[in-house]
């Protein structure tokens, strides 16, 4: 112990001062590194939170834009339903696209936004059901007009065939009164049938045009 004290006492004061300075400098570096580490952790946490907010805002913005686009499409589709042939068109296709976009918006939007979007989707679904009911008379008339067209075309084709047969019969220069009279009776029948179908088609067309007038049919936007 005495030897150790002698060794320590033999160390010059300049060495002790240098050693003390080094210890103080090391302590300062350690404290500075610790403070920097804490600040870095806080900064990284803040940056992560800001990036998360930015990603959420971007996702919401893109989803809102897609929803607005789908809403415009379904509004245009509903506005064109009176002219659409529902036997060939899918009446729910446009609405399904809007409902899918609305569902995505409800997932990423604020609770208040999600509630409003849900109410809007329900309103458009209800509107489509009302329109389908209101459009039934027009769709029935459309089907009647199509049937008249088809039967009229068949009658006209038969008229053309009979006229051709009668023309061939005249070209033979041989009298066939019985055959000619039979063809004439059949021709008169098909001409009368074609006239009836044409009159019925015109009547259905006028009624269809009447139902298309704004005073007879109107589309109300959902509240």
Short mmCIF file of C-alpha atoms in Angstrom, two decimals:
data_model
loop_
_atom_site.label_atom_id
_atom_site.label_comp_id
_atom_site.label_asym_id
_atom_site.label_seq_id
_atom_site.Cartn_x
_atom_site.Cartn_y
_atom_site.Cartn_z
CA UNK A 1 0.00 0.00 0.00
CA UNK A 2 2.84 2.33 0.92
CA UNK A 3 4.59 1.45 -2.32
CA UNK A 4 1.46 2.31 -4.30
CA UNK A 5 1.19 5.65 -2.56
CA UNK A 6 4.85 6.36 -3.32
CA UNK A 7 4.25 5.55 -7.01
CA UNK A 8 1.24 7.84 -7.15
CA UNK A 9 3.13 10.57 -5.37
CA UNK A 10 5.95 10.27 -7.87
CA UNK A 11 3.61 11.04 -10.80
CA UNK A 12 4.05 14.65 -11.91
CA UNK A 13 1.23 17.12 -11.42
CA UNK A 14 1.15 17.78 -15.17
CA UNK A 15 0.26 14.13 -15.77
CA UNK A 16 -2.52 14.32 -13.20
CA UNK A 17 -3.92 17.44 -14.81
CA UNK A 18 -3.80 15.83 -18.24
CA UNK A 19 -5.48 12.71 -16.93
CA UNK A 20 -8.19 14.75 -15.23
CA UNK A 21 -8.75 16.75 -18.40
CA UNK A 22 -9.10 13.54 -20.41
CA UNK A 23 -11.62 12.17 -17.93
CA UNK A 24 -13.61 15.40 -18.06
CA UNK A 25 -13.52 15.39 -21.87
CA UNK A 26 -14.64 11.75 -21.98
CA UNK A 27 -17.48 12.50 -19.62
CA UNK A 28 -18.54 15.42 -21.78
CA UNK A 29 -18.49 13.23 -24.89
CA UNK A 30 -20.53 10.52 -23.21
CA UNK A 31 -23.09 13.04 -21.95
CA UNK A 32 -23.23 14.69 -25.37
CA UNK A 33 -23.68 11.33 -27.12
CA UNK A 34 -26.44 10.40 -24.71
CA UNK A 35 -28.24 13.69 -25.35
CA UNK A 36 -27.81 13.29 -29.11
CA UNK A 37 -29.17 9.76 -28.92
CA UNK A 38 -32.26 10.94 -27.04
CA UNK A 39 -32.84 13.76 -29.50
CA UNK A 40 -32.38 11.36 -32.42
CA UNK A 41 -34.95 8.96 -30.97
CA UNK A 42 -37.42 11.83 -30.54
CA UNK A 43 -36.73 13.04 -34.08
CA UNK A 44 -37.15 9.56 -35.56
CA UNK A 45 -40.42 9.08 -33.68
CA UNK A 46 -41.64 12.48 -34.90
CA UNK A 47 -40.61 11.72 -38.49
CA UNK A 48 -42.37 8.34 -38.36
CA UNK A 49 -45.55 9.97 -37.05
CA UNK A 50 -45.41 12.66 -39.76
CA UNK A 51 -44.85 10.05 -42.49
CA UNK A 52 -47.76 8.01 -41.15
CA UNK A 53 -49.96 11.12 -41.24
CA UNK A 54 -48.78 11.89 -44.77
CA UNK A 55 -49.48 8.33 -45.96
CA UNK A 56 -52.94 8.44 -44.38
CA UNK A 57 -53.68 11.83 -45.95
CA UNK A 58 -52.53 10.61 -49.37
CA UNK A 59 -54.60 7.44 -49.08
CA UNK A 60 -57.67 9.42 -48.05
CA UNK A 61 -57.18 11.92 -50.88
CA UNK A 62 -56.83 9.20 -53.52
CA UNK A 63 -59.80 7.28 -52.13
CA UNK A 64 -61.93 10.43 -52.07
CA UNK A 65 -61.06 11.17 -55.70
CA UNK A 66 -62.00 7.64 -56.78
CA UNK A 67 -65.24 7.87 -54.82
CA UNK A 68 -66.14 11.21 -56.41
CA UNK A 69 -65.42 9.75 -59.85
CA UNK A 70 -67.61 6.72 -59.11
CA UNK A 71 -70.35 9.02 -57.80
CA UNK A 72 -70.28 11.01 -61.05
CA UNK A 73 -70.50 7.78 -63.05
CA UNK A 74 -73.46 6.43 -61.09
CA UNK A 75 -75.26 9.79 -61.29
CA UNK A 76 -74.83 9.85 -65.07
CA UNK A 77 -75.99 6.23 -65.29
CA UNK A 78 -79.11 6.91 -63.24
CA UNK A 79 -79.85 9.94 -65.39
CA UNK A 80 -79.71 7.77 -68.53
CA UNK A 81 -81.83 4.92 -67.19
CA UNK A 82 -85.04 6.08 -68.94
CA UNK A 83 -83.28 5.57 -72.29
CA UNK A 84 -81.53 2.33 -71.28
CA UNK A 85 -82.74 -1.12 -72.26
CA UNK A 86 -82.57 -2.97 -68.95
CA UNK A 87 -82.94 -6.29 -70.75
CA UNK A 88 -79.44 -5.73 -72.16
CA UNK A 89 -77.81 -3.42 -69.58
CA UNK A 90 -76.77 -4.25 -66.02
CA UNK A 91 -78.73 -1.76 -63.94
CA UNK A 92 -76.55 -2.28 -60.84
CA UNK A 93 -73.08 -2.25 -62.43
CA UNK A 94 -72.44 1.49 -61.95
CA UNK A 95 -73.90 1.43 -58.45
CA UNK A 96 -71.70 -1.51 -57.48
CA UNK A 97 -68.60 0.49 -58.46
CA UNK A 98 -69.74 3.41 -56.32
CA UNK A 99 -70.59 1.16 -53.36
CA UNK A 100 -67.13 -0.44 -53.54
CA UNK A 101 -65.44 3.00 -53.58
CA UNK A 102 -67.67 4.18 -50.74
CA UNK A 103 -66.73 1.12 -48.67
CA UNK A 104 -63.02 1.88 -49.13
CA UNK A 105 -63.61 5.50 -48.12
CA UNK A 106 -65.40 4.40 -44.96
CA UNK A 107 -62.34 2.33 -44.01
CA UNK A 108 -59.81 5.16 -44.33
CA UNK A 109 -61.99 8.19 -43.54
CA UNK A 110 -62.83 9.87 -40.28
CA UNK A 111 -65.81 8.43 -38.34
CA UNK A 112 -68.01 11.39 -39.33
CA UNK A 113 -67.02 11.02 -42.98
CA UNK A 114 -67.66 7.27 -42.86
CA UNK A 115 -71.15 7.88 -41.48
CA UNK A 116 -72.00 10.43 -44.18
CA UNK A 117 -70.68 8.18 -46.94
CA UNK A 118 -72.72 5.27 -45.59
CA UNK A 119 -75.87 7.39 -45.64
CA UNK A 120 -75.12 8.56 -49.19
CA UNK A 121 -74.60 4.99 -50.43
CA UNK A 122 -77.86 3.89 -48.82
CA UNK A 123 -79.68 6.84 -50.43
CA UNK A 124 -78.39 5.95 -53.89
CA UNK A 125 -79.35 2.31 -53.40
CA UNK A 126 -82.87 3.38 -52.42
CA UNK A 127 -83.01 5.72 -55.43
CA UNK A 128 -82.07 2.90 -57.81
CA UNK A 129 -84.84 0.68 -56.41
CA UNK A 130 -87.41 3.47 -56.86
CA UNK A 131 -86.23 4.08 -60.40
CA UNK A 132 -86.46 0.40 -61.28
CA UNK A 133 -90.10 0.40 -60.17
CA UNK A 134 -90.89 3.64 -62.03
CA UNK A 135 -89.18 2.37 -65.19
CA UNK A 136 -91.24 -0.82 -65.46
CA UNK A 137 -93.96 0.71 -67.73
CA UNK A 138 -91.28 2.03 -70.09
CA UNK A 139 -89.45 -1.28 -70.16
CA UNK A 140 -92.69 -3.12 -70.96
CA UNK A 141 -93.38 -0.67 -73.79
CA UNK A 142 -89.83 -1.13 -75.05
CA UNK A 143 -90.39 -4.90 -75.14
CA UNK A 144 -93.73 -4.44 -76.95
CA UNK A 145 -92.08 -2.19 -79.55
CA UNK A 146 -89.31 -4.73 -80.09
CA UNK A 147 -91.89 -7.52 -80.54
CA UNK A 148 -93.86 -5.40 -83.02
CA UNK A 149 -90.66 -4.71 -84.95
CA UNK A 150 -89.83 -8.41 -85.16
CA UNK A 151 -93.33 -9.48 -86.27
CA UNK A 152 -93.58 -6.58 -88.71
CA UNK A 153 -90.27 -7.59 -90.30
CA UNK A 154 -91.55 -11.15 -90.69
CA UNK A 155 -94.81 -9.94 -92.24
CA UNK A 156 -92.92 -7.65 -94.60
CA UNK A 157 -90.61 -10.49 -95.60
CA UNK A 158 -93.65 -12.65 -96.35
CA UNK A 159 -95.19 -9.83 -98.41
CA UNK A 160 -92.01 -9.55 -100.46
CA UNK A 161 -91.99 -13.32 -100.99
CA UNK A 162 -95.62 -13.34 -102.14
CA UNK A 163 -95.04 -10.45 -104.52
CA UNK A 164 -92.11 -12.36 -105.96
CA UNK A 165 -94.26 -15.47 -106.43
CA UNK A 166 -96.98 -13.41 -108.15
CA UNK A 167 -94.39 -11.77 -110.38
CA UNK A 168 -93.04 -15.15 -111.41
CA UNK A 169 -96.56 -16.33 -112.10
CA UNK A 170 -97.18 -13.36 -114.40
CA UNK A 171 -93.94 -14.03 -116.24
CA UNK A 172 -95.01 -17.55 -117.18
CA UNK A 173 -97.80 -16.08 -119.37
CA UNK A 174 -99.95 -18.99 -118.29
CA UNK A 175 -103.23 -18.27 -116.51
CA UNK A 176 -103.42 -19.69 -113.00
CA UNK A 177 -106.40 -17.82 -111.53
CA UNK A 178 -106.82 -20.11 -108.53
CA UNK A 179 -103.15 -19.87 -107.58
CA UNK A 180 -103.14 -16.12 -108.18
CA UNK A 181 -106.24 -15.63 -106.02
CA UNK A 182 -104.74 -17.71 -103.21
CA UNK A 183 -101.56 -15.64 -103.34
CA UNK A 184 -103.61 -12.46 -103.37
CA UNK A 185 -105.62 -13.50 -100.31
CA UNK A 186 -102.45 -14.40 -98.43
CA UNK A 187 -100.86 -11.13 -99.53
CA UNK A 188 -103.85 -9.13 -98.30
CA UNK A 189 -103.69 -10.93 -94.94
CA UNK A 190 -100.00 -10.16 -94.42
CA UNK A 191 -100.46 -6.58 -95.59
CA UNK A 192 -103.26 -6.13 -93.08
CA UNK A 193 -101.15 -7.76 -90.38
CA UNK A 194 -98.18 -5.50 -91.19
CA UNK A 195 -100.44 -2.44 -91.04
CA UNK A 196 -101.80 -3.54 -87.64
CA UNK A 197 -98.32 -4.13 -86.29
CA UNK A 198 -97.12 -0.78 -87.60
CA UNK A 199 -100.07 1.02 -85.99
CA UNK A 200 -99.45 -0.80 -82.72
CA UNK A 201 -95.77 0.06 -82.88
CA UNK A 202 -96.55 3.73 -83.43
CA UNK A 203 -99.02 3.71 -80.54
CA UNK A 204 -96.46 2.17 -78.19
CA UNK A 205 -93.81 4.62 -79.41
CA UNK A 206 -96.01 7.62 -78.69
CA UNK A 207 -96.75 6.31 -75.21
CA UNK A 208 -93.05 5.66 -74.64
CA UNK A 209 -92.19 9.22 -75.71
CA UNK A 210 -94.90 10.54 -73.40
CA UNK A 211 -93.39 8.70 -70.44
CA UNK A 212 -89.99 10.15 -71.25
CA UNK A 213 -91.21 13.73 -70.90
CA UNK A 214 -90.02 15.51 -67.72
CA UNK A 215 -93.62 16.09 -66.65
CA UNK A 216 -94.24 12.34 -66.65
CA UNK A 217 -90.91 11.13 -65.30
CA UNK A 218 -88.29 12.85 -63.16
CA UNK A 219 -85.20 11.69 -61.35
CA UNK A 220 -84.74 13.18 -57.91
CA UNK A 221 -81.26 13.34 -56.42
CA UNK A 222 -80.88 11.71 -53.00
CA UNK A 223 -80.60 14.06 -50.08
#
